[in-house]
PDB file of C-alpha atoms and ligand atoms in Angstrom:
ATOM      1  CA  MET A   1     -31.380  10.270  60.848  1.00  0.00           C
ATOM      2  CA  LYS A   2     -32.485  11.628  57.759  1.00  0.00           C
ATOM      3  CA  PHE A   3     -29.106  11.109  55.045  1.00  0.00           C
ATOM      4  CA  SER A   4     -28.065  13.852  51.629  1.00  0.00           C
ATOM      5  CA  SER A   5     -28.596  11.945  47.762  1.00  0.00           C
ATOM      6  CA  ILE A   6     -26.758  13.773  45.169  1.00  0.00           C
ATOM      7  CA  ALA A   7     -28.107  12.775  41.153  1.00  0.00           C
ATOM      8  CA  ILE A   8     -26.428  12.599  38.437  1.00  0.00           C
ATOM      9  CA  ASP A   9     -28.644  11.925  35.248  1.00  0.00           C
ATOM     10  CA  GLY A  10     -27.434  11.933  31.640  1.00  0.00           C
ATOM     11  CA  PRO A  11     -26.402  10.053  28.555  1.00  0.00           C
ATOM     12  CA  SER A  12     -23.447   7.725  27.769  1.00  0.00           C
ATOM     13  CA  GLY A  13     -20.450   9.079  28.366  1.00  0.00           C
ATOM     14  CA  ALA A  14     -20.879  11.874  29.855  1.00  0.00           C
ATOM     15  CA  GLY A  15     -18.655  11.536  31.839  1.00  0.00           C
ATOM     16  CA  LYS A  16     -21.085  10.166  35.080  1.00  0.00           C
ATOM     17  CA  SER A  17     -19.457   7.763  37.063  1.00  0.00           C
ATOM     18  CA  SER A  18     -16.295   9.997  37.231  1.00  0.00           C
ATOM     19  CA  LEU A  19     -18.439  12.533  38.347  1.00  0.00           C
ATOM     20  CA  ALA A  20     -20.172  10.720  40.517  1.00  0.00           C
ATOM     21  CA  LYS A  21     -16.933   8.948  42.186  1.00  0.00           C
ATOM     22  CA  ASN A  22     -14.923  11.806  42.772  1.00  0.00           C
ATOM     23  CA  LEU A  23     -18.099  13.490  43.931  1.00  0.00           C
ATOM     24  CA  ALA A  24     -18.779  10.636  46.700  1.00  0.00           C
ATOM     25  CA  LYS A  25     -15.232  10.212  47.213  1.00  0.00           C
ATOM     26  CA  LYS A  26     -15.119  14.289  48.141  1.00  0.00           C
ATOM     27  CA  LEU A  27     -18.063  14.597  50.224  1.00  0.00           C
ATOM     28  CA  GLY A  28     -17.322  11.065  52.078  1.00  0.00           C
ATOM     29  CA  PHE A  29     -20.531   9.889  50.511  1.00  0.00           C
ATOM     30  CA  VAL A  30     -21.369   5.856  48.930  1.00  0.00           C
ATOM     31  CA  TYR A  31     -21.699   6.048  45.438  1.00  0.00           C
ATOM     32  CA  LEU A  32     -24.046   3.762  43.311  1.00  0.00           C
ATOM     33  CA  ASP A  33     -24.116   3.099  40.279  1.00  0.00           C
ATOM     34  CA  THR A  34     -27.538   2.039  38.559  1.00  0.00           C
ATOM     35  CA  GLY A  35     -25.789   1.247  35.168  1.00  0.00           C
ATOM     36  CA  ALA A  36     -24.069  -1.680  36.348  1.00  0.00           C
ATOM     37  CA  LEU A  37     -27.654  -2.658  38.120  1.00  0.00           C
ATOM     38  CA  TYR A  38     -28.654  -3.090  34.510  1.00  0.00           C
ATOM     39  CA  ARG A  39     -25.415  -4.658  33.021  1.00  0.00           C
ATOM     40  CA  ALA A  40     -24.964  -7.373  35.396  1.00  0.00           C
ATOM     41  CA  VAL A  41     -28.486  -8.090  34.434  1.00  0.00           C
ATOM     42  CA  GLY A  42     -27.992  -7.917  30.811  1.00  0.00           C
ATOM     43  CA  LEU A  43     -25.111  -9.772  31.626  1.00  0.00           C
ATOM     44  CA  TYR A  44     -27.388 -12.196  33.193  1.00  0.00           C
ATOM     45  CA  VAL A  45     -30.135 -12.698  30.261  1.00  0.00           C
ATOM     46  CA  CYS A  46     -27.144 -12.987  27.791  1.00  0.00           C
ATOM     47  CA  GLU A  47     -25.021 -15.883  29.792  1.00  0.00           C
ATOM     48  CA  LYS A  48     -28.739 -18.017  29.434  1.00  0.00           C
ATOM     49  CA  ASN A  49     -28.477 -17.330  26.031  1.00  0.00           C
ATOM     50  CA  ILE A  50     -31.496 -15.289  25.822  1.00  0.00           C
ATOM     51  CA  GLY A  51     -31.838 -12.245  22.868  1.00  0.00           C
ATOM     52  CA  GLY A  52     -31.789  -9.016  24.191  1.00  0.00           C
ATOM     53  CA  SER A  53     -35.642  -8.494  22.478  1.00  0.00           C
ATOM     54  CA  GLU A  54     -37.194 -11.570  23.903  1.00  0.00           C
ATOM     55  CA  THR A  55     -38.797  -8.879  26.710  1.00  0.00           C
ATOM     56  CA  ALA A  56     -41.376 -12.509  27.696  1.00  0.00           C
ATOM     57  CA  LYS A  57     -38.152 -14.579  28.772  1.00  0.00           C
ATOM     58  CA  ILE A  58     -36.773 -11.823  30.463  1.00  0.00           C
ATOM     59  CA  GLU A  59     -39.555 -10.811  32.538  1.00  0.00           C
ATOM     60  CA  LYS A  60     -39.619 -14.950  33.210  1.00  0.00           C
ATOM     61  CA  CYS A  61     -35.672 -14.741  34.535  1.00  0.00           C
ATOM     62  CA  ILE A  62     -37.167 -11.712  36.947  1.00  0.00           C
ATOM     63  CA  ASP A  63     -40.139 -13.749  37.754  1.00  0.00           C
ATOM     64  CA  ASN A  64     -38.204 -16.820  38.839  1.00  0.00           C
ATOM     65  CA  ALA A  65     -35.974 -14.717  41.042  1.00  0.00           C
ATOM     66  CA  VAL A  66     -38.478 -12.819  42.628  1.00  0.00           C
ATOM     67  CA  ASN A  67     -39.813 -15.883  43.450  1.00  0.00           C
ATOM     68  CA  ASN A  68     -36.513 -18.044  44.741  1.00  0.00           C
ATOM     69  CA  ILE A  69     -36.818 -20.222  41.704  1.00  0.00           C
ATOM     70  CA  ASP A  70     -33.538 -18.628  40.383  1.00  0.00           C
ATOM     71  CA  LYS A  71     -31.054 -16.345  42.218  1.00  0.00           C
ATOM     72  CA  ILE A  72     -30.339 -12.913  40.191  1.00  0.00           C
ATOM     73  CA  ASP A  73     -28.245 -11.133  43.783  1.00  0.00           C
ATOM     74  CA  ILE A  74     -26.036  -8.437  42.575  1.00  0.00           C
ATOM     75  CA  GLU A  75     -23.852  -6.824  44.833  1.00  0.00           C
ATOM     76  CA  LEU A  76     -21.301  -4.056  44.780  1.00  0.00           C
ATOM     77  CA  THR A  77     -18.208  -3.161  46.370  1.00  0.00           C
ATOM     78  CA  TYR A  78     -16.187  -0.624  47.026  1.00  0.00           C
ATOM     79  CA  THR A  79     -12.153  -0.875  47.365  1.00  0.00           C
ATOM     80  CA  ASP A  80      -9.897   1.621  47.372  1.00  0.00           C
ATOM     81  CA  GLY A  81     -12.003   3.876  44.952  1.00  0.00           C
ATOM     82  CA  THR A  82     -12.658   0.605  42.990  1.00  0.00           C
ATOM     83  CA  GLN A  83     -15.732  -0.534  41.749  1.00  0.00           C
ATOM     84  CA  LYS A  84     -16.200  -4.407  41.825  1.00  0.00           C
ATOM     85  CA  VAL A  85     -19.774  -6.708  40.497  1.00  0.00           C
ATOM     86  CA  PHE A  86     -20.331  -9.478  41.403  1.00  0.00           C
ATOM     87  CA  LEU A  87     -23.276 -11.386  40.551  1.00  0.00           C
ATOM     88  CA  ASN A  88     -24.207 -14.283  42.029  1.00  0.00           C
ATOM     89  CA  GLY A  89     -20.716 -14.050  43.940  1.00  0.00           C
ATOM     90  CA  HIS A  90     -19.086 -13.825  41.174  1.00  0.00           C
ATOM     91  CA  ASP A  91     -17.077 -11.092  40.127  1.00  0.00           C
ATOM     92  CA  ILE A  92     -18.132  -9.402  37.182  1.00  0.00           C
ATOM     93  CA  SER A  93     -16.299  -6.338  37.112  1.00  0.00           C
ATOM     94  CA  GLU A  94     -14.941  -7.030  33.601  1.00  0.00           C
ATOM     95  CA  LYS A  95     -17.663  -8.626  31.918  1.00  0.00           C
ATOM     96  CA  ILE A  96     -20.652  -6.436  32.257  1.00  0.00           C
ATOM     97  CA  ARG A  97     -18.207  -3.235  30.230  1.00  0.00           C
ATOM     98  CA  GLU A  98     -18.299  -5.467  26.821  1.00  0.00           C
ATOM     99  CA  ASN A  99     -19.447  -3.488  23.838  1.00  0.00           C
ATOM    100  CA  HIS A 100     -21.911  -6.775  23.903  1.00  0.00           C
ATOM    101  CA  ILE A 101     -22.796  -5.880  27.269  1.00  0.00           C
ATOM    102  CA  SER A 102     -23.844  -2.308  26.738  1.00  0.00           C
ATOM    103  CA  LYS A 103     -26.435  -3.393  24.522  1.00  0.00           C
ATOM    104  CA  TYR A 104     -27.899  -5.326  26.672  1.00  0.00           C
ATOM    105  CA  ALA A 105     -27.980  -3.356  29.517  1.00  0.00           C
ATOM    106  CA  SER A 106     -29.332  -1.229  27.435  1.00  0.00           C
ATOM    107  CA  ASP A 107     -32.116  -3.609  26.096  1.00  0.00           C
ATOM    108  CA  VAL A 108     -33.212  -4.444  29.053  1.00  0.00           C
ATOM    109  CA  SER A 109     -33.665  -1.543  31.295  1.00  0.00           C
ATOM    110  CA  LYS A 110     -36.385  -0.661  28.682  1.00  0.00           C
ATOM    111  CA  ILE A 111     -38.627  -3.293  30.916  1.00  0.00           C
ATOM    112  CA  PRO A 112     -40.556  -2.334  33.291  1.00  0.00           C
ATOM    113  CA  LYS A 113     -39.949  -5.474  34.993  1.00  0.00           C
ATOM    114  CA  VAL A 114     -36.789  -5.144  35.363  1.00  0.00           C
ATOM    115  CA  ARG A 115     -36.440  -1.248  36.533  1.00  0.00           C
ATOM    116  CA  GLU A 116     -39.306  -2.330  39.318  1.00  0.00           C
ATOM    117  CA  PHE A 117     -36.983  -4.976  40.000  1.00  0.00           C
ATOM    118  CA  LEU A 118     -33.778  -2.752  40.301  1.00  0.00           C
ATOM    119  CA  LEU A 119     -35.485   0.057  42.483  1.00  0.00           C
ATOM    120  CA  ARG A 120     -35.612  -1.402  45.551  1.00  0.00           C
ATOM    121  CA  THR A 121     -32.229  -1.468  46.347  1.00  0.00           C
ATOM    122  CA  GLN A 122     -31.569   1.826  44.496  1.00  0.00           C
ATOM    123  CA  ARG A 123     -34.126   3.239  47.214  1.00  0.00           C
ATOM    124  CA  GLU A 124     -32.846   1.013  50.086  1.00  0.00           C
ATOM    125  CA  SER A 125     -29.468   2.608  49.544  1.00  0.00           C
ATOM    126  CA  ALA A 126     -30.440   6.006  49.922  1.00  0.00           C
ATOM    127  CA  ASP A 127     -32.512   5.680  52.331  1.00  0.00           C
ATOM    128  CA  ARG A 128     -29.500   3.915  54.408  1.00  0.00           C
ATOM    129  CA  ASN A 129     -26.332   6.066  53.624  1.00  0.00           C
ATOM    130  CA  ASN A 130     -25.375   9.189  52.039  1.00  0.00           C
ATOM    131  CA  VAL A 131     -25.477   8.807  48.769  1.00  0.00           C
ATOM    132  CA  VAL A 132     -24.135  10.038  44.800  1.00  0.00           C
ATOM    133  CA  MET A 133     -26.150   8.173  42.334  1.00  0.00           C
ATOM    134  CA  ASP A 134     -25.547   7.909  38.466  1.00  0.00           C
ATOM    135  CA  GLY A 135     -28.301   6.231  35.967  1.00  0.00           C
ATOM    136  CA  ARG A 136     -30.750   7.303  33.933  1.00  0.00           C
ATOM    137  CA  ASP A 137     -34.100   7.692  36.315  1.00  0.00           C
ATOM    138  CA  ILE A 138     -32.364   8.606  39.579  1.00  0.00           C
ATOM    139  CA  GLY A 139     -33.469  12.530  39.587  1.00  0.00           C
ATOM    140  CA  THR A 140     -36.540  11.795  37.837  1.00  0.00           C
ATOM    141  CA  VAL A 141     -38.013   7.890  38.813  1.00  0.00           C
ATOM    142  CA  ILE A 142     -35.763   6.681  41.749  1.00  0.00           C
ATOM    143  CA  LEU A 143     -34.839   9.668  44.350  1.00  0.00           C
ATOM    144  CA  PRO A 144     -37.237  12.310  42.930  1.00  0.00           C
ATOM    145  CA  ASP A 145     -36.820  14.447  46.378  1.00  0.00           C
ATOM    146  CA  ALA A 146     -32.856  13.697  45.607  1.00  0.00           C
ATOM    147  CA  ASP A 147     -31.601  16.990  47.407  1.00  0.00           C
ATOM    148  CA  VAL A 148     -29.324  17.875  44.147  1.00  0.00           C
ATOM    149  CA  LYS A 149     -29.936  16.595  40.586  1.00  0.00           C
ATOM    150  CA  ILE A 150     -27.638  17.561  37.781  1.00  0.00           C
ATOM    151  CA  PHE A 151     -27.872  16.302  34.815  1.00  0.00           C
ATOM    152  CA  LEU A 152     -24.608  16.055  32.694  1.00  0.00           C
ATOM    153  CA  THR A 153     -24.595  15.954  29.348  1.00  0.00           C
ATOM    154  CA  ALA A 154     -21.929  16.590  26.616  1.00  0.00           C
ATOM    155  CA  SER A 155     -21.937  17.166  22.714  1.00  0.00           C
ATOM    156  CA  LEU A 156     -22.369  13.482  20.585  1.00  0.00           C
ATOM    157  CA  GLU A 157     -18.768  13.851  18.990  1.00  0.00           C
ATOM    158  CA  LYS A 158     -16.830  14.884  22.228  1.00  0.00           C
ATOM    159  CA  ARG A 159     -18.567  11.692  24.164  1.00  0.00           C
ATOM    160  CA  ALA A 160     -18.135   9.512  21.223  1.00  0.00           C
ATOM    161  CA  LYS A 161     -14.425  10.584  20.971  1.00  0.00           C
ATOM    162  CA  ARG A 162     -14.286   9.906  25.518  1.00  0.00           C
ATOM    163  CA  ARG A 163     -15.745   6.136  24.295  1.00  0.00           C
ATOM    164  CA  TYR A 164     -12.693   5.878  21.986  1.00  0.00           C
ATOM    165  CA  ASP A 165     -10.424   7.035  24.154  1.00  0.00           C
ATOM    166  CA  GLU A 166     -11.021   5.182  26.898  1.00  0.00           C
ATOM    167  CA  LEU A 167     -10.898   1.881  25.080  1.00  0.00           C
ATOM    168  CA  LEU A 168      -7.251   2.805  23.278  1.00  0.00           C
ATOM    169  CA  GLU A 169      -6.052   3.824  26.611  1.00  0.00           C
ATOM    170  CA  LYS A 170      -7.624  -0.023  27.795  1.00  0.00           C
ATOM    171  CA  GLY A 171      -5.554  -1.379  25.417  1.00  0.00           C
ATOM    172  CA  TYR A 172      -8.545  -2.443  22.660  1.00  0.00           C
ATOM    173  CA  LYS A 173      -7.356  -2.356  18.643  1.00  0.00           C
ATOM    174  CA  ASP A 174      -8.796  -1.708  15.611  1.00  0.00           C
ATOM    175  CA  LEU A 175     -11.337   0.801  16.989  1.00  0.00           C
ATOM    176  CA  ASN A 176     -13.289   2.817  14.181  1.00  0.00           C
ATOM    177  CA  TYR A 177     -14.746   6.563  15.970  1.00  0.00           C
ATOM    178  CA  ASP A 178     -17.288   6.387  13.092  1.00  0.00           C
ATOM    179  CA  LYS A 179     -18.593   2.414  14.621  1.00  0.00           C
ATOM    180  CA  ILE A 180     -18.603   4.206  18.148  1.00  0.00           C
ATOM    181  CA  LEU A 181     -19.994   7.803  17.525  1.00  0.00           C
ATOM    182  CA  LYS A 182     -23.151   5.091  15.652  1.00  0.00           C
ATOM    183  CA  GLU A 183     -23.482   3.013  19.013  1.00  0.00           C
ATOM    184  CA  ILE A 184     -23.740   6.075  21.060  1.00  0.00           C
ATOM    185  CA  THR A 185     -26.462   7.757  18.956  1.00  0.00           C
ATOM    186  CA  GLU A 186     -28.481   4.799  19.270  1.00  0.00           C
ATOM    187  CA  ARG A 187     -27.889   3.883  23.083  1.00  0.00           C
ATOM    188  CA  ASP A 188     -29.308   8.040  23.188  1.00  0.00           C
ATOM    189  CA  GLU A 189     -32.152   7.090  20.891  1.00  0.00           C
ATOM    190  CA  GLN A 190     -33.116   3.766  22.956  1.00  0.00           C
ATOM    191  CA  ASP A 191     -32.383   5.517  26.305  1.00  0.00           C
ATOM    192  CA  SER A 192     -34.688   8.662  26.012  1.00  0.00           C
ATOM    193  CA  ASN A 193     -37.314   7.144  23.205  1.00  0.00           C
ATOM    194  CA  ARG A 194     -39.011   4.178  25.643  1.00  0.00           C
ATOM    195  CA  SER A 195     -42.043   4.451  27.599  1.00  0.00           C
ATOM    196  CA  ALA A 196     -40.251   3.065  30.843  1.00  0.00           C
ATOM    197  CA  ALA A 197     -38.310   5.681  32.982  1.00  0.00           C
ATOM    198  CA  PRO A 198     -37.222   7.733  29.785  1.00  0.00           C
ATOM    199  CA  LEU A 199     -33.758  10.040  29.906  1.00  0.00           C
ATOM    200  CA  LYS A 200     -35.320  13.171  30.399  1.00  0.00           C
ATOM    201  CA  PRO A 201     -33.794  15.841  32.600  1.00  0.00           C
ATOM    202  CA  ALA A 202     -36.110  15.957  35.764  1.00  0.00           C
ATOM    203  CA  GLN A 203     -37.854  19.619  36.288  1.00  0.00           C
ATOM    204  CA  ASP A 204     -35.454  20.713  39.194  1.00  0.00           C
ATOM    205  CA  ALA A 205     -31.809  19.272  37.587  1.00  0.00           C
ATOM    206  CA  VAL A 206     -29.470  21.517  36.945  1.00  0.00           C
ATOM    207  CA  ILE A 207     -28.218  20.892  33.734  1.00  0.00           C
ATOM    208  CA  LEU A 208     -24.103  20.661  33.371  1.00  0.00           C
ATOM    209  CA  ASP A 209     -23.041  20.881  29.589  1.00  0.00           C
ATOM    210  CA  ASN A 210     -19.419  19.505  30.018  1.00  0.00           C
ATOM    211  CA  SER A 211     -18.110  19.055  26.233  1.00  0.00           C
ATOM    212  CA  ASP A 212     -16.110  22.407  26.927  1.00  0.00           C
ATOM    213  CA  CYS A 213     -13.912  20.380  29.954  1.00  0.00           C
ATOM    214  CA  GLU A 214     -10.643  18.254  29.035  1.00  0.00           C
ATOM    215  CA  SER A 215     -11.046  16.655  31.732  1.00  0.00           C
ATOM    216  CA  PRO A 216     -12.892  15.332  35.137  1.00  0.00           C
ATOM    217  CA  ASP A 217     -11.727  17.950  37.864  1.00  0.00           C
ATOM    218  CA  GLY A 218     -12.931  20.731  35.461  1.00  0.00           C
ATOM    219  CA  THR A 219     -16.462  18.633  35.775  1.00  0.00           C
ATOM    220  CA  LEU A 220     -15.969  17.804  39.566  1.00  0.00           C
ATOM    221  CA  GLU A 221     -15.412  21.846  39.896  1.00  0.00           C
ATOM    222  CA  ARG A 222     -18.289  23.062  38.662  1.00  0.00           C
ATOM    223  CA  ALA A 223     -21.088  19.838  40.587  1.00  0.00           C
ATOM    224  CA  LEU A 224     -18.939  21.240  43.505  1.00  0.00           C
ATOM    225  CA  LYS A 225     -20.333  24.682  43.185  1.00  0.00           C
ATOM    226  CA  ILE A 226     -23.810  23.587  42.549  1.00  0.00           C
ATOM    227  CA  ILE A 227     -23.624  21.345  45.141  1.00  0.00           C
ATOM    228  CA  LYS A 228     -22.250  24.226  47.667  1.00  0.00           C
ATOM    229  CA  GLU A 229     -24.933  25.992  46.539  1.00  0.00           C
ATOM    230  CA  LYS A 230     -28.206  23.120  47.438  1.00  0.00           C
ATOM    231  CA  LEU A 231     -26.310  21.802  50.298  1.00  0.00           C
ATOM    232  CA  PRO A 232     -24.579  24.956  51.602  1.00  0.00           C
ATOM    233  CA  TYR A 233     -23.783  22.424  55.322  1.00  0.00           C
ATOM    234  CA  VAL A 234     -22.083  19.678  53.477  1.00  0.00           C
ATOM    235  CA  CYS A 235     -18.487  19.235  54.426  1.00  0.00           C
ATOM    236  CA  ILE A 236     -15.686  19.048  51.272  1.00  0.00           C
ATOM    237  CA  ARG A 237     -12.328  17.056  51.408  1.00  0.00           C
TER     238      ARG A 237
HETATM  239  O1   DC B   1     -24.196   4.131  32.269  1.00  0.00           O
HETATM  240  P1   DC B   1     -24.274   2.686  31.533  1.00  0.00           P
HETATM  241  O2   DC B   1     -23.806   3.462  30.617  1.00  0.00           O
HETATM  242  O3   DC B   1     -23.691   1.486  32.429  1.00  0.00           O
HETATM  243  O4   DC B   1     -25.760   2.312  31.461  1.00  0.00           O
HETATM  244  C1   DC B   1     -26.173   0.654  30.965  1.00  0.00           C
HETATM  245  C2   DC B   1     -27.180   0.557  30.208  1.00  0.00           C
HETATM  246  O5   DC B   1     -28.175   1.006  31.184  1.00  0.00           O
HETATM  247  C3   DC B   1     -27.789   2.209  29.606  1.00  0.00           C
HETATM  248  O6   DC B   1     -28.075   1.637  28.513  1.00  0.00           O
HETATM  249  C4   DC B   1     -29.300   2.617  30.152  1.00  0.00           C
HETATM  250  C5   DC B   1     -29.102   2.100  31.246  1.00  0.00           C
HETATM  251  N1   DC B   1     -29.763   2.591  32.352  1.00  0.00           N
HETATM  252  C6   DC B   1     -31.332   3.314  33.015  1.00  0.00           C
HETATM  253  O7   DC B   1     -31.631   2.764  32.178  1.00  0.00           O
HETATM  254  N2   DC B   1     -31.193   3.675  33.844  1.00  0.00           N
HETATM  255  C7   DC B   1     -30.525   3.739  34.710  1.00  0.00           C
HETATM  256  N3   DC B   1     -30.801   4.026  36.165  1.00  0.00           N
HETATM  257  C8   DC B   1     -28.588   3.374  34.450  1.00  0.00           C
HETATM  258  C9   DC B   1     -28.767   3.121  33.553  1.00  0.00           C
END
């Protein structure tokens, strides 16, 4: 059986995960948040007291996992639209969203061995299900034959403001917009300029700039239009 796949790539804060989640619901597809996989590896490394720039030590962790000397088992579950992420059986859903883990995730994602380690999980998911996957290299590396590729982006300022509002809603205090803007700028640079699978639109991706969308619904509507053109037979709930 041939399954359909939708790749959503783009920079931090563009709203990829909201869009991918909403699309999966509308289409009845499985959602795979690939950023959560890198975040889980980032947390694993952090908890081993290894720095994000200690590449040799991080590679050793991966070798140990591959050779069954250690375990890095990552599991993503969904219940009623809520995602949970487990690392070696422990619920790490909250921890991986902390700010310092975002930086760790970006650091480990530069390492080809880490990317190779996570590649199989991602491809297997697409081999067995209709999927919506969001990340940085889904359309370029993981699923080069994806049926629909969307590169979701927005201005830096909009993305920083959305991140600010999201953290405010979560109850974070003493937020500083300029600091968030700086962090997002740095992550963009690191994700786009690394040699392993840098963030860039696939040649056949449709660019969707949602800077002018005030809510996720506007982005969803535009994405559905793109999908209907590429997959006219798909059933929308
Ligand atoms: O989407 P996110 O912010 O949760 O991703 C965390 C980090 O993981 C991000 O800085 C880049 C990296 N990442 C990646 O390199 N490739 C992916 N497919 C997904 C995420």
